[in-house]
PDB file of C-alpha atoms in Angstrom:
ATOM      1  CA  GLU A   1       7.915  19.310-202.240  1.00  0.00           C
ATOM      2  CA  ALA A   2      10.866  18.289-200.046  1.00  0.00           C
ATOM      3  CA  ASP A   3      11.741  14.585-200.119  1.00  0.00           C
ATOM      4  CA  ILE A   4      13.498  13.908-196.602  1.00  0.00           C
ATOM      5  CA  TYR A   5      12.772  11.262-194.489  1.00  0.00           C
ATOM      6  CA  GLN A   6      13.605  10.741-190.602  1.00  0.00           C
ATOM      7  CA  THR A   7      13.063   7.653-188.517  1.00  0.00           C
ATOM      8  CA  PRO A   8      11.862   7.030-186.369  1.00  0.00           C
ATOM      9  CA  ARG A   9      10.041   9.784-185.543  1.00  0.00           C
ATOM     10  CA  TYR A  10       9.683   9.029-181.635  1.00  0.00           C
ATOM     11  CA  LEU A  11      12.523   6.924-179.641  1.00  0.00           C
ATOM     12  CA  VAL A  12      12.391   6.601-175.561  1.00  0.00           C
ATOM     13  CA  ILE A  13      15.041   4.691-174.525  1.00  0.00           C
ATOM     14  CA  GLY A  14      17.251   3.957-171.105  1.00  0.00           C
ATOM     15  CA  THR A  15      20.452   5.559-170.584  1.00  0.00           C
ATOM     16  CA  GLY A  16      23.407   3.854-171.512  1.00  0.00           C
ATOM     17  CA  LYS A  17      21.923   2.536-174.656  1.00  0.00           C
ATOM     18  CA  LYS A  18      23.654   3.076-178.342  1.00  0.00           C
ATOM     19  CA  ILE A  19      21.042   4.967-180.589  1.00  0.00           C
ATOM     20  CA  THR A  20      21.153   5.818-184.515  1.00  0.00           C
ATOM     21  CA  LEU A  21      18.763   8.390-185.597  1.00  0.00           C
ATOM     22  CA  GLU A  22      18.482   7.613-189.630  1.00  0.00           C
ATOM     23  CA  CYS A  23      18.218  10.561-192.563  1.00  0.00           C
ATOM     24  CA  SER A  24      17.521   9.730-196.195  1.00  0.00           C
ATOM     25  CA  GLN A  25      17.074  12.343-198.827  1.00  0.00           C
ATOM     26  CA  THR A  26      15.947  11.854-202.358  1.00  0.00           C
ATOM     27  CA  MET A  27      16.776  15.209-203.966  1.00  0.00           C
ATOM     28  CA  GLY A  28      20.734  14.502-204.751  1.00  0.00           C
ATOM     29  CA  HIS A  29      21.681  17.000-202.306  1.00  0.00           C
ATOM     30  CA  ASP A  30      25.177  17.338-201.549  1.00  0.00           C
ATOM     31  CA  LYS A  31      24.708  19.231-198.204  1.00  0.00           C
ATOM     32  CA  MET A  32      23.498  17.333-195.257  1.00  0.00           C
ATOM     33  CA  TYR A  33      22.863  18.768-192.005  1.00  0.00           C
ATOM     34  CA  TRP A  34      21.913  17.362-188.217  1.00  0.00           C
ATOM     35  CA  TYR A  35      20.405  20.318-186.038  1.00  0.00           C
ATOM     36  CA  GLN A  36      19.251  19.745-182.088  1.00  0.00           C
ATOM     37  CA  GLN A  37      16.209  21.737-180.849  1.00  0.00           C
ATOM     38  CA  ASP A  38      14.164  21.688-177.757  1.00  0.00           C
ATOM     39  CA  PRO A  39      10.842  21.832-179.291  1.00  0.00           C
ATOM     40  CA  GLY A  40       9.834  25.337-180.160  1.00  0.00           C
ATOM     41  CA  MET A  41      13.323  26.477-179.131  1.00  0.00           C
ATOM     42  CA  GLU A  42      16.320  27.807-181.253  1.00  0.00           C
ATOM     43  CA  LEU A  43      18.045  25.171-183.395  1.00  0.00           C
ATOM     44  CA  HIS A  44      21.417  24.590-183.017  1.00  0.00           C
ATOM     45  CA  LEU A  45      23.839  22.979-185.723  1.00  0.00           C
ATOM     46  CA  ILE A  46      25.562  19.684-184.547  1.00  0.00           C
ATOM     47  CA  HIS A  47      26.933  18.196-187.531  1.00  0.00           C
ATOM     48  CA  TYR A  48      27.145  18.731-191.355  1.00  0.00           C
ATOM     49  CA  SER A  49      28.575  17.103-194.490  1.00  0.00           C
ATOM     50  CA  TYR A  50      29.588  18.675-197.645  1.00  0.00           C
ATOM     51  CA  GLY A  51      29.175  15.041-199.166  1.00  0.00           C
ATOM     52  CA  VAL A  52      30.449  11.631-199.499  1.00  0.00           C
ATOM     53  CA  ASN A  53      33.303  11.113-196.755  1.00  0.00           C
ATOM     54  CA  SER A  54      32.872  14.179-195.608  1.00  0.00           C
ATOM     55  CA  THR A  55      31.804  15.188-191.903  1.00  0.00           C
ATOM     56  CA  GLU A  56      32.338  18.519-189.840  1.00  0.00           C
ATOM     57  CA  LYS A  57      31.282  19.795-186.382  1.00  0.00           C
ATOM     58  CA  GLY A  58      28.712  22.305-185.977  1.00  0.00           C
ATOM     59  CA  ASP A  59      28.509  25.274-183.608  1.00  0.00           C
ATOM     60  CA  LEU A  60      27.005  23.128-180.566  1.00  0.00           C
ATOM     61  CA  SER A  61      28.926  20.185-178.903  1.00  0.00           C
ATOM     62  CA  SER A  62      27.550  17.070-179.355  1.00  0.00           C
ATOM     63  CA  GLU A  63      28.690  13.566-178.212  1.00  0.00           C
ATOM     64  CA  SER A  64      27.043  12.459-181.162  1.00  0.00           C
ATOM     65  CA  THR A  65      28.738  10.890-184.400  1.00  0.00           C
ATOM     66  CA  VAL A  66      27.891  10.894-188.221  1.00  0.00           C
ATOM     67  CA  SER A  67      28.976   9.196-191.088  1.00  0.00           C
ATOM     68  CA  ARG A  68      28.236  10.360-195.226  1.00  0.00           C
ATOM     69  CA  ILE A  69      29.051   6.703-197.169  1.00  0.00           C
ATOM     70  CA  ARG A  70      26.116   7.295-199.628  1.00  0.00           C
ATOM     71  CA  THR A  71      24.867  10.654-200.937  1.00  0.00           C
ATOM     72  CA  GLU A  72      21.580  10.212-199.982  1.00  0.00           C
ATOM     73  CA  HIS A  73      22.074   8.887-196.126  1.00  0.00           C
ATOM     74  CA  PHE A  74      23.239  10.749-193.194  1.00  0.00           C
ATOM     75  CA  PRO A  75      22.784   8.766-189.783  1.00  0.00           C
ATOM     76  CA  LEU A  76      23.474  10.272-186.591  1.00  0.00           C
ATOM     77  CA  THR A  77      24.411   8.026-183.743  1.00  0.00           C
ATOM     78  CA  LEU A  78      24.964   8.336-180.019  1.00  0.00           C
ATOM     79  CA  GLU A  79      27.031   5.448-178.308  1.00  0.00           C
ATOM     80  CA  SER A  80      26.032   5.807-174.993  1.00  0.00           C
ATOM     81  CA  ALA A  81      22.242   8.106-174.469  1.00  0.00           C
ATOM     82  CA  ARG A  82      21.952   9.968-171.506  1.00  0.00           C
ATOM     83  CA  PRO A  83      18.437  12.392-170.590  1.00  0.00           C
ATOM     84  CA  SER A  84      20.616  15.392-171.269  1.00  0.00           C
ATOM     85  CA  HIS A  85      20.101  14.024-174.985  1.00  0.00           C
ATOM     86  CA  THR A  86      16.518  14.267-174.763  1.00  0.00           C
ATOM     87  CA  SER A  87      15.622  16.341-177.606  1.00  0.00           C
ATOM     88  CA  GLN A  88      14.414  16.622-181.067  1.00  0.00           C
ATOM     89  CA  TYR A  89      16.698  16.077-183.644  1.00  0.00           C
ATOM     90  CA  LEU A  90      15.953  17.503-187.296  1.00  0.00           C
ATOM     91  CA  CYS A  91      17.847  16.679-190.087  1.00  0.00           C
ATOM     92  CA  ALA A  92      18.132  18.878-193.622  1.00  0.00           C
ATOM     93  CA  SER A  93      19.672  18.651-196.817  1.00  0.00           C
ATOM     94  CA  SER A  94      20.366  22.023-199.448  1.00  0.00           C
ATOM     95  CA  GLN A  95      22.285  22.117-202.689  1.00  0.00           C
ATOM     96  CA  ILE A  96      26.182  22.036-202.669  1.00  0.00           C
ATOM     97  CA  ASP A  97      26.057  25.705-204.214  1.00  0.00           C
ATOM     98  CA  THR A  98      25.955  28.816-201.707  1.00  0.00           C
ATOM     99  CA  TYR A  99      23.140  30.422-199.977  1.00  0.00           C
ATOM    100  CA  ASN A 100      20.776  27.656-200.915  1.00  0.00           C
ATOM    101  CA  GLU A 101      17.593  26.902-198.781  1.00  0.00           C
ATOM    102  CA  GLN A 102      17.934  23.848-196.510  1.00  0.00           C
ATOM    103  CA  PHE A 103      14.801  21.282-196.739  1.00  0.00           C
ATOM    104  CA  PHE A 104      13.995  19.808-193.252  1.00  0.00           C
ATOM    105  CA  GLY A 105      12.801  16.170-192.190  1.00  0.00           C
ATOM    106  CA  PRO A 106       9.994  15.822-190.357  1.00  0.00           C
ATOM    107  CA  GLY A 107      12.392  15.344-186.928  1.00  0.00           C
ATOM    108  CA  THR A 108      13.134  12.835-184.355  1.00  0.00           C
ATOM    109  CA  ARG A 109      12.107  13.100-180.905  1.00  0.00           C
ATOM    110  CA  LEU A 110      13.830  11.704-178.529  1.00  0.00           C
ATOM    111  CA  THR A 111      13.748  11.021-174.791  1.00  0.00           C
ATOM    112  CA  VAL A 112      16.391   9.230-173.087  1.00  0.00           C
ATOM    113  CA  LEU A 113      14.951   8.265-169.384  1.00  0.00           C
TER     114      LEU A 113
ATOM    115  CA  ALA O   1      30.244  37.158-187.248  1.00  0.00           C
ATOM    116  CA  GLN O   2      26.339  36.929-188.124  1.00  0.00           C
ATOM    117  CA  LYS O   3      23.797  36.946-185.900  1.00  0.00           C
ATOM    118  CA  VAL O   4      19.810  36.990-186.348  1.00  0.00           C
ATOM    119  CA  THR O   5      17.413  38.403-183.613  1.00  0.00           C
ATOM    120  CA  GLN O   6      13.978  37.797-183.393  1.00  0.00           C
ATOM    121  CA  ALA O   7      12.858  39.932-180.104  1.00  0.00           C
ATOM    122  CA  GLN O   8       9.219  38.742-180.260  1.00  0.00           C
ATOM    123  CA  THR O   9       9.323  35.427-178.055  1.00  0.00           C
ATOM    124  CA  GLU O  10       5.618  34.693-178.442  1.00  0.00           C
ATOM    125  CA  ILE O  11       2.802  36.919-179.949  1.00  0.00           C
ATOM    126  CA  SER O  12      -0.828  36.109-179.994  1.00  0.00           C
ATOM    127  CA  VAL O  13      -3.587  37.534-181.992  1.00  0.00           C
ATOM    128  CA  VAL O  14      -6.870  36.985-182.649  1.00  0.00           C
ATOM    129  CA  GLU O  15      -8.056  35.595-186.131  1.00  0.00           C
ATOM    130  CA  LYS O  16      -8.125  37.687-188.702  1.00  0.00           C
ATOM    131  CA  GLU O  17      -6.050  40.189-187.134  1.00  0.00           C
ATOM    132  CA  ASP O  18      -2.613  41.281-189.071  1.00  0.00           C
ATOM    133  CA  VAL O  19       0.626  40.766-187.186  1.00  0.00           C
ATOM    134  CA  THR O  20       4.149  41.443-188.305  1.00  0.00           C
ATOM    135  CA  LEU O  21       7.111  39.238-187.128  1.00  0.00           C
ATOM    136  CA  ASP O  22      10.400  41.266-186.480  1.00  0.00           C
ATOM    137  CA  CYS O  23      13.559  40.439-187.739  1.00  0.00           C
ATOM    138  CA  VAL O  24      17.090  41.923-187.501  1.00  0.00           C
ATOM    139  CA  TYR O  25      20.381  40.896-188.447  1.00  0.00           C
ATOM    140  CA  GLU O  26      23.894  41.516-188.221  1.00  0.00           C
ATOM    141  CA  THR O  27      26.408  40.744-190.856  1.00  0.00           C
ATOM    142  CA  ARG O  28      30.050  42.131-192.296  1.00  0.00           C
ATOM    143  CA  ASP O  29      29.430  40.609-195.513  1.00  0.00           C
ATOM    144  CA  THR O  30      27.716  42.466-198.749  1.00  0.00           C
ATOM    145  CA  THR O  31      26.372  39.330-200.188  1.00  0.00           C
ATOM    146  CA  TYR O  32      24.098  37.244-197.922  1.00  0.00           C
ATOM    147  CA  TYR O  33      20.526  35.848-197.921  1.00  0.00           C
ATOM    148  CA  LEU O  34      17.822  36.061-195.632  1.00  0.00           C
ATOM    149  CA  PHE O  35      15.349  33.460-194.960  1.00  0.00           C
ATOM    150  CA  TRP O  36      11.957  32.714-193.286  1.00  0.00           C
ATOM    151  CA  TYR O  37      10.721  29.090-192.163  1.00  0.00           C
ATOM    152  CA  LYS O  38       7.455  28.003-190.446  1.00  0.00           C
ATOM    153  CA  GLN O  39       7.329  25.075-188.016  1.00  0.00           C
ATOM    154  CA  PRO O  40       3.664  23.874-186.996  1.00  0.00           C
ATOM    155  CA  PRO O  41       3.160  21.765-184.143  1.00  0.00           C
ATOM    156  CA  SER O  42       3.968  18.697-186.357  1.00  0.00           C
ATOM    157  CA  GLY O  43       7.520  19.629-185.932  1.00  0.00           C
ATOM    158  CA  GLU O  44       9.282  20.167-189.632  1.00  0.00           C
ATOM    159  CA  LEU O  45      10.744  23.249-190.778  1.00  0.00           C
ATOM    160  CA  VAL O  46       8.985  24.452-193.442  1.00  0.00           C
ATOM    161  CA  PHE O  47      10.699  26.939-195.704  1.00  0.00           C
ATOM    162  CA  LEU O  48       8.669  30.083-196.646  1.00  0.00           C
ATOM    163  CA  ILE O  49      11.015  32.329-198.822  1.00  0.00           C
ATOM    164  CA  ARG O  50      14.726  33.339-199.300  1.00  0.00           C
ATOM    165  CA  ARG O  51      15.604  36.986-200.376  1.00  0.00           C
ATOM    166  CA  ASN O  52      19.520  38.253-201.518  1.00  0.00           C
ATOM    167  CA  SER O  53      20.989  41.293-200.356  1.00  0.00           C
ATOM    168  CA  PHE O  54      20.747  42.683-203.610  1.00  0.00           C
ATOM    169  CA  ASP O  55      16.807  42.448-204.105  1.00  0.00           C
ATOM    170  CA  GLU O  56      14.952  44.809-201.442  1.00  0.00           C
ATOM    171  CA  GLN O  57      12.130  44.798-203.121  1.00  0.00           C
ATOM    172  CA  ASN O  58       9.134  43.435-200.752  1.00  0.00           C
ATOM    173  CA  GLU O  59       7.479  40.602-201.600  1.00  0.00           C
ATOM    174  CA  ILE O  60       3.967  39.477-201.412  1.00  0.00           C
ATOM    175  CA  SER O  61       2.473  35.811-201.797  1.00  0.00           C
ATOM    176  CA  GLY O  62      -1.078  35.622-200.893  1.00  0.00           C
ATOM    177  CA  ARG O  63      -1.652  36.467-197.039  1.00  0.00           C
ATOM    178  CA  TYR O  64       2.313  36.653-196.356  1.00  0.00           C
ATOM    179  CA  SER O  65       4.303  39.605-197.147  1.00  0.00           C
ATOM    180  CA  TRP O  66       8.021  40.662-196.499  1.00  0.00           C
ATOM    181  CA  ASN O  67       9.514  43.808-195.779  1.00  0.00           C
ATOM    182  CA  PHE O  68      13.220  44.046-196.302  1.00  0.00           C
ATOM    183  CA  GLN O  69      14.973  47.160-195.542  1.00  0.00           C
ATOM    184  CA  LYS O  70      18.858  46.986-195.410  1.00  0.00           C
ATOM    185  CA  SER O  71      19.081  50.373-193.830  1.00  0.00           C
ATOM    186  CA  THR O  72      17.675  48.890-190.614  1.00  0.00           C
ATOM    187  CA  SER O  73      19.134  45.379-191.120  1.00  0.00           C
ATOM    188  CA  SER O  74      15.650  43.946-190.995  1.00  0.00           C
ATOM    189  CA  PHE O  75      13.499  41.242-192.842  1.00  0.00           C
ATOM    190  CA  ASN O  76       9.941  41.416-191.225  1.00  0.00           C
ATOM    191  CA  PHE O  77       7.001  39.095-192.128  1.00  0.00           C
ATOM    192  CA  THR O  78       3.796  39.886-192.038  1.00  0.00           C
ATOM    193  CA  ILE O  79       0.842  38.093-192.243  1.00  0.00           C
ATOM    194  CA  THR O  80      -2.474  39.589-193.257  1.00  0.00           C
ATOM    195  CA  ALA O  81      -5.980  38.052-191.949  1.00  0.00           C
ATOM    196  CA  SER O  82      -4.438  35.609-190.049  1.00  0.00           C
ATOM    197  CA  GLN O  83      -6.087  32.147-189.404  1.00  0.00           C
ATOM    198  CA  VAL O  84      -5.740  29.427-186.904  1.00  0.00           C
ATOM    199  CA  VAL O  85      -3.316  27.529-189.325  1.00  0.00           C
ATOM    200  CA  ASP O  86      -0.854  29.964-189.070  1.00  0.00           C
ATOM    201  CA  SER O  87      -0.434  29.023-185.370  1.00  0.00           C
ATOM    202  CA  ALA O  88       3.592  27.830-185.488  1.00  0.00           C
ATOM    203  CA  VAL O  89       6.812  28.793-184.512  1.00  0.00           C
ATOM    204  CA  TYR O  90       8.339  31.242-187.079  1.00  0.00           C
ATOM    205  CA  PHE O  91      12.550  31.029-187.654  1.00  0.00           C
ATOM    206  CA  CYS O  92      13.973  33.815-189.416  1.00  0.00           C
ATOM    207  CA  ALA O  93      17.638  32.978-190.864  1.00  0.00           C
ATOM    208  CA  LEU O  94      20.735  34.325-192.294  1.00  0.00           C
ATOM    209  CA  SER O  95      23.543  32.767-194.558  1.00  0.00           C
ATOM    210  CA  GLU O  96      26.762  34.150-195.736  1.00  0.00           C
ATOM    211  CA  GLY O  97      27.423  31.389-197.811  1.00  0.00           C
ATOM    212  CA  SER O  98      29.215  28.972-195.333  1.00  0.00           C
ATOM    213  CA  ASP O  99      26.429  27.974-193.099  1.00  0.00           C
ATOM    214  CA  MET O 100      22.683  29.146-192.037  1.00  0.00           C
ATOM    215  CA  ARG O 101      22.189  31.222-188.621  1.00  0.00           C
ATOM    216  CA  PHE O 102      18.767  31.122-187.349  1.00  0.00           C
ATOM    217  CA  GLY O 103      16.890  33.220-185.093  1.00  0.00           C
ATOM    218  CA  ALA O 104      15.458  32.320-181.831  1.00  0.00           C
ATOM    219  CA  GLY O 105      12.151  32.134-183.088  1.00  0.00           C
ATOM    220  CA  THR O 106       8.738  33.853-182.949  1.00  0.00           C
ATOM    221  CA  ARG O 107       5.892  31.893-181.454  1.00  0.00           C
ATOM    222  CA  LEU O 108       2.445  32.994-183.130  1.00  0.00           C
ATOM    223  CA  THR O 109      -0.773  31.883-181.509  1.00  0.00           C
ATOM    224  CA  VAL O 110      -3.661  32.745-183.485  1.00  0.00           C
ATOM    225  CA  LYS O 111      -7.122  32.416-181.645  1.00  0.00           C
ATOM    226  CA  PRO O 112     -10.518  31.899-183.123  1.00  0.00           C
TER     227      PRO O 112
END
């Protein structure tokens, strides 16, 4: 059973607000990921991390930033939210070894008005 | 570049029907892994199966079965005797080691 948590599950905010989406995992996984997904549509990788102090940009250009100060924690921050950021954000983690399956959190559904 | 194609955008079946979800992939590597995930309406992705490129044996898990054919670069997923709870979006994915590429997903609706 995967133990990866995301908060909040739902968030509605106004344009221009700064927000941080939280993601934590208790499996000791080194690799963590953030995906952006419109409901039921394709997943787009926006950030990933190989471990503490490692952050990389994914395929989809994103105005968000991430940090990895602790192994279990991988928050995503939007400095100034816009309506175009409205989407679902999924966090995932996996073991550092190659080819391992990723375990996903429940997601955060963000709506920017 | 690796690529995953799920040509079926949406499938609708009646309960107890069998249904097959198609997945075709492209890769230049000889070593790779294929995955299937289920995304129910609640939103989280649930891992279903992982298969490496050297193992072409078909796999069965209850009502689920997977058919991996390297000759056609396909990794199809069949649900036997479908149930309403199988309604979800199903994603096929490919990993060559550095990252994972997902297909666009197939939305399966099982009607009672």
